[in-house]
Each structure stands twice: as C-alpha cells, then as structure tokens.
CSV table of C-alpha atoms in Angstrom, one decimal:
chain,number,residue,atom,x,y,z
A,686,MET,CA,-15.7,-5.9,19.5
A,687,ASN,CA,-13.6,-8.3,21.3
A,688,ARG,CA,-10.1,-8.3,19.3
A,689,ALA,CA,-8.7,-5.8,16.9
A,690,LEU,CA,-5.6,-5.3,14.8
A,691,VAL,CA,-4.0,-2.0,14.4
A,692,LEU,CA,-1.8,-2.0,11.3
A,693,GLY,CA,1.0,1.0,11.6
A,694,ALA,CA,0.8,0.5,15.3
A,695,SER,CA,4.3,2.2,15.6
A,696,GLY,CA,2.9,5.6,14.2
A,697,GLY,CA,1.3,8.4,15.9
A,698,MET,CA,-2.3,7.8,14.9
A,699,GLY,CA,-1.7,3.9,15.4
A,700,TYR,CA,-0.3,4.4,18.8
A,701,ALA,CA,-3.2,6.6,19.9
A,702,ILE,CA,-5.6,3.9,18.3
A,703,VAL,CA,-4.1,1.0,20.4
A,704,ASN,CA,-4.1,3.0,23.5
A,705,GLU,CA,-7.9,4.0,23.0
A,706,LEU,CA,-8.8,0.2,22.3
A,707,ASN,CA,-6.6,-1.1,25.1
A,708,SER,CA,-8.4,1.4,27.5
A,709,ARG,CA,-12.0,0.2,26.5
A,710,GLY,CA,-10.9,-3.5,27.4
A,711,VAL,CA,-10.3,-4.4,23.7
A,712,GLU,CA,-7.6,-7.3,23.0
A,713,VAL,CA,-5.3,-5.7,20.5
A,714,THR,CA,-2.6,-6.6,18.2
A,715,ALA,CA,-0.2,-4.1,17.4
A,716,PHE,CA,1.5,-4.5,14.0
A,717,ALA,CA,4.4,-2.9,12.3
A,718,ARG,CA,7.7,-3.5,10.5
A,719,SER,CA,10.1,-2.9,13.5
A,720,GLU,CA,9.9,-5.1,16.7
A,721,GLN,CA,12.3,-2.6,18.3
A,722,LYS,CA,9.7,0.3,17.9
A,723,LEU,CA,7.1,-2.2,19.1
A,724,ASN,CA,8.9,-3.2,22.1
A,725,HIS,CA,9.5,0.4,22.9
A,726,LEU,CA,6.0,1.2,22.7
A,727,TYR,CA,4.2,-1.7,24.3
A,728,GLY,CA,7.0,-4.2,25.4
A,729,GLU,CA,6.0,-3.6,29.1
A,730,ARG,CA,2.2,-4.1,28.4
A,731,PRO,CA,1.5,-7.9,28.1
A,732,GLU,CA,-2.2,-7.1,27.5
A,733,ILE,CA,-1.0,-6.1,24.2
A,734,THR,CA,0.0,-8.6,21.4
A,735,ILE,CA,2.9,-7.6,19.4
A,736,GLN,CA,3.2,-8.6,15.8
A,737,THR,CA,5.8,-7.9,13.4
A,738,GLY,CA,5.5,-8.3,9.5
A,739,ASP,CA,5.4,-6.7,6.0
A,740,ILE,CA,2.5,-4.6,5.2
A,741,PHE,CA,3.4,-5.6,1.5
A,742,ASN,CA,3.3,-9.4,2.2
A,743,LEU,CA,-0.3,-10.7,2.3
A,744,HIS,CA,0.4,-13.7,4.2
A,745,ASP,CA,1.7,-11.4,7.1
A,746,VAL,CA,-1.2,-9.3,7.0
A,747,ILE,CA,-3.9,-12.4,6.7
A,748,ALA,CA,-2.0,-14.0,9.8
A,749,ALA,CA,-1.9,-10.8,11.9
A,750,SER,CA,-5.5,-10.5,11.3
A,751,GLU,CA,-6.8,-13.9,12.2
A,752,ASN,CA,-9.5,-14.1,15.1
A,753,THR,CA,-10.1,-10.4,14.4
A,754,ASP,CA,-13.2,-8.4,14.6
A,755,ILE,CA,-11.8,-5.1,13.3
A,756,ILE,CA,-8.6,-4.0,11.5
A,757,PHE,CA,-7.8,-0.6,11.9
A,758,GLN,CA,-5.6,0.6,8.8
A,759,ALA,CA,-3.3,3.6,10.2
A,760,ALA,CA,0.0,2.5,8.4
A,761,ASN,CA,1.3,4.9,5.8
A,762,ILE,CA,4.4,4.6,3.5
A,763,PRO,CA,6.8,7.3,2.3
A,764,TYR,CA,5.5,9.6,-0.7
A,765,PRO,CA,8.0,8.4,-3.1
A,766,GLU,CA,6.6,4.6,-2.9
A,767,TRP,CA,2.8,5.8,-3.2
A,768,GLU,CA,2.4,5.4,-6.8
A,769,ASP,CA,3.8,1.8,-6.9
A,770,LYS,CA,3.0,0.5,-3.8
A,771,LEU,CA,-0.1,2.3,-2.0
A,772,LEU,CA,-3.1,0.3,-4.2
A,773,PRO,CA,-1.4,-3.0,-3.6
A,774,PHE,CA,-1.2,-2.6,0.0
A,775,ILE,CA,-4.6,-1.8,0.2
A,776,GLY,CA,-5.6,-4.5,-1.8
A,777,ASN,CA,-3.6,-6.8,0.6
A,778,VAL,CA,-5.6,-5.2,3.4
A,779,LEU,CA,-9.0,-5.9,1.7
A,780,LYS,CA,-8.0,-9.5,1.1
A,781,ALA,CA,-7.0,-10.1,4.4
A,782,ALA,CA,-10.2,-8.5,5.7
A,783,GLU,CA,-12.3,-10.8,3.3
A,784,THR,CA,-10.5,-13.8,4.2
A,785,GLN,CA,-10.8,-13.3,7.8
A,786,GLN,CA,-14.3,-11.7,7.6
A,787,THR,CA,-13.4,-8.9,9.4
A,788,LYS,CA,-14.7,-5.1,9.6
A,789,LEU,CA,-12.3,-2.5,8.1
A,790,ILE,CA,-11.6,1.4,9.6
A,791,LEU,CA,-9.3,3.3,7.1
A,792,ILE,CA,-7.5,5.8,8.6
A,793,GLU,CA,-7.7,8.6,5.7
A,794,ASN,CA,-6.2,12.4,5.2
A,795,ILE,CA,-7.9,15.0,3.3
A,796,TYR,CA,-5.8,14.9,0.1
A,797,ALA,CA,-8.6,13.2,-2.0
A,798,TYR,CA,-10.8,16.4,-1.5
A,799,GLY,CA,-8.7,18.5,-3.5
A,800,LYS,CA,-7.9,22.4,-3.1
A,801,SER,CA,-10.3,24.0,-0.7
A,802,THR,CA,-13.6,25.7,-1.9
A,803,GLY,CA,-13.4,28.3,0.6
A,804,ALA,CA,-16.0,26.7,2.9
A,805,LYS,CA,-15.6,23.2,5.1
A,806,MET,CA,-15.6,20.1,3.4
A,807,THR,CA,-18.5,18.0,3.9
A,808,GLU,CA,-18.8,14.2,3.1
A,809,ASN,CA,-21.0,15.2,0.3
A,810,THR,CA,-18.3,17.7,-1.0
A,811,PRO,CA,-17.5,16.4,-4.5
A,812,LYS,CA,-13.7,15.1,-4.4
A,813,GLN,CA,-11.8,16.7,-7.3
A,814,PRO,CA,-8.0,16.1,-6.3
A,815,THR,CA,-5.3,17.9,-8.6
A,816,THR,CA,-2.3,16.4,-7.1
A,817,LYS,CA,-1.0,12.7,-8.0
A,818,LYS,CA,-1.2,11.9,-4.5
A,819,GLY,CA,-4.8,12.9,-4.3
A,820,LYS,CA,-5.8,10.8,-7.0
A,821,ILE,CA,-4.1,8.1,-5.7
A,822,ARG,CA,-6.1,8.5,-2.0
A,823,LEU,CA,-9.1,8.7,-4.3
A,824,GLN,CA,-8.3,5.5,-6.0
A,825,VAL,CA,-8.0,3.8,-2.4
A,826,GLU,CA,-11.4,5.0,-1.5
A,827,GLN,CA,-12.9,3.9,-4.4
A,828,MET,CA,-11.1,0.6,-4.1
A,829,VAL,CA,-12.7,0.0,-0.6
A,830,LYS,CA,-16.0,1.1,-1.7
A,831,GLN,CA,-16.0,-1.5,-4.4
A,832,SER,CA,-14.9,-4.3,-2.1
A,833,ASN,CA,-17.1,-6.6,-0.3
A,834,VAL,CA,-15.7,-5.6,2.9
A,835,PRO,CA,-17.8,-3.7,5.5
A,836,ALA,CA,-15.6,-0.6,5.9
A,837,ILE,CA,-15.7,3.0,7.2
A,838,ILE,CA,-13.5,5.6,5.8
A,839,ALA,CA,-12.6,8.3,8.3
A,840,HIS,CA,-11.0,11.4,6.8
A,841,PHE,CA,-8.8,13.4,9.2
A,842,PRO,CA,-6.7,16.5,9.0
A,843,ASP,CA,-2.9,16.6,9.9
A,844,PHE,CA,-2.0,14.8,13.0
A,845,TYR,CA,-0.1,15.8,16.2
A,846,GLY,CA,0.2,14.2,19.5
A,847,PRO,CA,2.5,11.6,21.6
A,848,ASN,CA,4.6,9.4,19.2
A,849,ALA,CA,3.3,11.6,16.2
A,850,GLU,CA,6.9,11.6,14.5
A,851,ASN,CA,6.3,11.9,11.0
A,852,THR,CA,4.1,15.1,10.8
A,853,LEU,CA,4.6,18.9,10.3
A,854,LEU,CA,4.3,20.0,13.7
A,855,HIS,CA,6.6,17.5,15.1
A,856,PHE,CA,9.1,19.1,12.9
A,857,THR,CA,8.7,22.4,14.9
A,858,PHE,CA,8.1,20.6,18.3
A,859,LYS,CA,11.4,18.4,18.2
A,860,ASP,CA,13.7,21.4,18.1
A,861,ALA,CA,11.6,23.4,20.3
A,862,VAL,CA,12.0,20.5,23.0
A,863,GLN,CA,15.8,20.5,22.6
A,864,HIS,CA,15.8,24.6,22.5
A,865,LYS,CA,17.3,24.5,19.2
A,866,LYS,CA,16.2,27.2,16.4
A,867,ALA,CA,13.0,25.9,15.3
A,868,MET,CA,11.1,25.9,11.9
A,869,TYR,CA,7.2,26.0,10.8
A,870,ILE,CA,6.3,24.7,7.6
A,871,GLY,CA,4.2,27.1,5.8
A,872,ASN,CA,2.8,30.9,6.5
A,873,GLN,CA,2.7,31.1,9.9
A,874,LYS,CA,-0.1,33.7,9.7
A,875,ILE,CA,-2.4,31.2,7.8
A,876,CYS,CA,-5.1,29.4,9.7
A,877,ARG,CA,-5.0,25.6,9.6
A,878,GLU,CA,-6.5,22.5,11.3
A,879,PHE,CA,-4.6,20.0,12.8
A,880,ILE,CA,-5.8,17.0,15.2
A,881,TYR,CA,-4.6,15.5,18.1
A,882,THR,CA,-4.1,11.6,17.7
A,883,PRO,CA,-6.0,10.7,21.1
A,884,ASP,CA,-9.0,12.5,20.0
A,885,GLY,CA,-8.8,11.0,16.4
A,886,ALA,CA,-8.3,7.7,18.0
A,887,LYS,CA,-11.8,8.1,20.1
A,888,ALA,CA,-13.6,9.1,17.2
A,889,ALA,CA,-12.3,6.1,15.1
A,890,VAL,CA,-13.2,3.7,17.9
A,891,ASN,CA,-16.5,5.0,18.5
A,892,LEU,CA,-17.3,4.8,14.9
A,893,SER,CA,-16.2,1.1,14.6
A,894,LEU,CA,-18.8,0.4,17.3
A,895,GLN,CA,-21.6,1.5,15.1
A,896,SER,CA,-22.8,-1.1,13.1
A,897,ASN,CA,-25.0,2.0,10.8
A,898,ALA,CA,-21.7,3.3,10.0
A,899,TYR,CA,-20.1,0.8,7.8
A,900,GLY,CA,-20.2,1.9,4.2
A,901,HIS,CA,-20.1,5.5,4.8
A,902,ASN,CA,-17.4,8.2,5.1
A,903,TYR,CA,-17.0,10.5,8.3
A,904,ASN,CA,-14.8,13.8,8.5
A,905,ILE,CA,-13.0,14.2,11.6
A,906,PRO,CA,-12.0,17.9,12.4
A,907,GLY,CA,-9.9,19.0,15.0
A,908,PHE,CA,-10.2,21.7,17.7
A,909,GLY,CA,-10.9,24.3,15.0
A,910,VAL,CA,-8.2,26.2,13.3
A,911,ILE,CA,-5.1,27.7,14.5
A,912,THR,CA,-2.3,29.9,13.1
A,913,GLY,CA,1.4,28.8,13.3
A,914,GLU,CA,1.9,32.3,15.4
A,915,GLU,CA,-0.5,31.0,17.7
A,916,ILE,CA,1.2,27.3,18.0
A,917,VAL,CA,4.3,29.1,18.7
A,918,GLN,CA,3.1,31.2,21.4
A,919,ILE,CA,1.5,28.2,23.1
A,920,ILE,CA,4.9,26.6,22.9
A,921,ARG,CA,6.6,29.6,24.5
A,922,GLU,CA,3.9,29.6,27.2
A,923,LEU,CA,4.4,26.1,27.9
A,924,SER,CA,8.1,25.6,27.7
A,925,GLU,CA,9.6,28.8,28.0
A,926,TYR,CA,11.3,28.3,24.5
A,927,ASP,CA,12.6,31.8,23.7
A,928,ARG,CA,14.3,31.1,20.2
A,929,PRO,CA,13.4,32.5,16.6
A,930,VAL,CA,11.1,30.1,14.7
A,931,ARG,CA,11.9,30.4,11.0
A,932,THR,CA,9.5,30.0,8.2
A,933,VAL,CA,9.8,27.0,5.6
A,934,SER,CA,8.8,28.0,2.2
A,935,LYS,CA,7.7,26.4,-0.8
A,936,ASN,CA,10.9,27.3,-2.6
A,937,MET,CA,13.0,26.1,0.5
A,938,ILE,CA,11.1,22.8,-0.1
A,939,ARG,CA,11.6,22.7,-3.8
A,940,PHE,CA,15.3,23.5,-3.1
A,941,LEU,CA,15.7,20.5,-0.7
A,942,GLY,CA,14.0,18.5,-3.4
A,943,LEU,CA,16.8,18.7,-5.5
A,944,PHE,CA,18.7,16.3,-2.9
A,945,ASN,CA,15.8,14.5,-1.1
A,946,ALA,CA,13.0,12.5,-3.2
A,947,ASN,CA,10.8,12.8,-0.1
A,948,MET,CA,11.0,16.5,-0.1
A,949,ARG,CA,10.4,16.5,-4.0
A,950,GLU,CA,7.1,14.8,-3.2
A,951,VAL,CA,6.4,17.4,-0.4
A,952,VAL,CA,6.1,20.3,-2.8
A,953,GLU,CA,3.0,18.8,-4.6
A,954,MET,CA,1.1,19.2,-1.3
A,955,PHE,CA,2.5,22.5,-0.3
A,956,TYR,CA,-1.2,24.0,-1.1
A,957,LEU,CA,-2.4,22.7,2.2
A,958,ASN,CA,-0.4,25.2,3.8
A,959,GLU,CA,-1.4,28.1,1.5
A,960,GLU,CA,-5.1,27.2,1.2
A,961,PRO,CA,-5.8,24.9,4.2
A,962,VAL,CA,-8.7,22.5,3.9
A,963,VAL,CA,-11.1,22.5,6.8
A,964,LEU,CA,-13.4,19.6,7.6
A,965,ASP,CA,-17.1,19.4,8.7
A,966,GLY,CA,-17.8,17.3,11.4
A,967,THR,CA,-21.6,17.7,11.6
A,968,LYS,CA,-22.3,14.3,10.1
A,969,TYR,CA,-20.4,12.5,13.1
A,970,GLU,CA,-21.8,14.7,15.7
A,971,THR,CA,-25.6,14.3,14.0
A,972,GLU,CA,-25.0,10.4,13.7
A,973,ILE,CA,-22.4,9.2,16.5
A,974,GLY,CA,-22.2,12.1,19.3
A,975,PRO,CA,-19.9,15.3,20.3
A,976,LEU,CA,-16.4,15.1,18.6
A,977,PRO,CA,-13.6,14.5,20.7
A,978,ARG,CA,-12.0,17.8,21.1
A,979,THR,CA,-8.9,18.7,23.1
A,980,SER,CA,-7.8,22.2,23.2
A,981,TYR,CA,-4.4,23.1,21.2
A,982,HIS,CA,-2.8,24.3,24.4
A,983,GLU,CA,-3.8,21.0,26.3
A,984,GLY,CA,-2.8,19.0,23.1
A,985,ILE,CA,0.3,20.5,22.6
A,986,LYS,CA,1.2,20.4,26.5
A,987,GLN,CA,0.6,16.6,26.4
A,988,THR,CA,2.6,16.2,23.1
A,989,LEU,CA,5.6,18.2,24.6
A,990,GLN,CA,5.6,16.4,27.8
A,991,TYR,CA,5.6,12.8,26.1
A,992,MET,CA,8.6,14.4,23.7
A,993,THR,CA,10.6,15.6,26.7
A,994,ALA,CA,9.9,12.3,28.7
A,995,GLN,CA,11.1,10.2,25.7
A,996,SER,CA,14.4,12.3,25.3
A,997,GLU,CA,15.3,12.0,28.9
C-alpha cells in the first residue's frame, strides 16, 4: 500500500486511521466535508493531503480516490438520514472503488448482529437485526459483498479516543474535563465493551495489508468489558473529578426525542446499553495476530489529555 484515502477523516476513527497510516509511511488523503476541521487536525502536517468534498457526491468521491490503493470508509451520517442516504452513499463508495480499482476497508458497528445471544458474537453468528438501523447496516454489508470490490468488513464496538466526539463516552468525558456534573448513558452497573480508536485503527490497517483477508468479515473487540461505575472511577483517579455522574435512562432519551430528531433515533438502539453485544476476536488473532489492546485506564488517560489540550 502506497497511498490510502480515508473517508470521514475528521471523525474519531478516521482521525486514528490517518495517524496510523501516516506512522507507517503511507501517503494519506484525509477526506471530509469541513475544511476548517481538517485544517485543525492536519493543517500543520504537509505529509497528509487534505481533500474536502461531499460524501454524497459521486464525482467528489471518485476524484478523491484517484491513484489510491485502498479506501478506508470511516465516515458516518446522522441517524435521521440513514434510511434515505446511507445506502446511496455506500453505493457511491463502491462505484468509486470499482472505477479506480481500489480495495475497500469498511469500518462497521455491531448493529447488524441484533440483540445479544448471551455469548460473544463471532463472525459466524447469524445476523438477525430487530431494529431499523440494524437492518440498514445488514443491507450495507450485503451490498458490499455483492459488489466487485475487494473489501474487508471490520465490526467494532462503540468508540472512544482522541477526537472521537460523536460517541457515548465523549458525552461523559466532556463534562468531566470541564468539571461539570456529568452524565453516563445507560445503567452504570452493566458491563459494556468499548474500543480505543488507535487500537481499532491499528487492527484495520493490519487487516488491509493481508491479501487473504479481503472478502471476509472480522470482529475487532476492545479491552474486555467494563462497567460505567469503573469508567467513572478511572476518570476520578486521573482527573480528581469529584462531582456526581447521573445516569441517562431510556425514558430520559425518549423524552428528549420529543424535541430532537436524533434523540428519537437513539431510543431504538438503547437495548445495547441494557443487553450489550460483545465481540469475539478469535478469527483476527488466529489469522492476523494479537489484537491491539490498550487498557481502559491508559486509553481514558490519553483521551482526557487530548481533550484537555484541545480546550486550552
């Protein structure tokens, strides 16, 4: 791999993938809509090419992917737009990849798996989504597999990490960093799985370099599971944060949904906070090697330090 395109380079996982590729000497084009955000993240790094454009515009995606070996699709769109726009957007990515004869790494969530079976999800676990968004993600997977593009689909749990702002844990971290009363989404006693974005980026790039990985799905788990109470305790240890952390319940999200379209969509996925889906990474470890796994203590430390530096 000599050159890669990262779609969604201004987001949490996109930012981590750009950094990981750059650390390995790969030429990177960082693509997103906001020139201001891209300049903030990469403006002082001449070795990274900034490309602004519209992910819904096929011409923009094709132009950005010119002379590229691999496209990393890490862009996301707001929940209310999924039904009308997600499949056409992925269609554009596939058309661009086919036109430019590039490979594709699709950064995927866990929604298509459906509800927890009580056991860890393997790549062979039947996907039985019960939500509208889960069914759309399964359609995305089917569309990719039916294309002529050499592709890898990598499933990740919820993200956290530097610049990962549109995430559940960022919702908690941002108030803690500002020493405000923070909130945690879901029961703080339930064990959940999160992945530190630099770990996810390392795993995705490792996969992209393995020719026999194309045409397959891989689960990329985090550093085990952790409760909300344990996360809050780590925050307190690292920052001397001593204010209460309230629990955001499903009913609270439902109430907010009366006034906010995005919150209305969040209600549907709240089951992941009550019966969490946990991934099995055996396939990756068997075929690729040890999973990158940063402890929650160290990952949260690095995330809070990044957020503090950004606020100064």
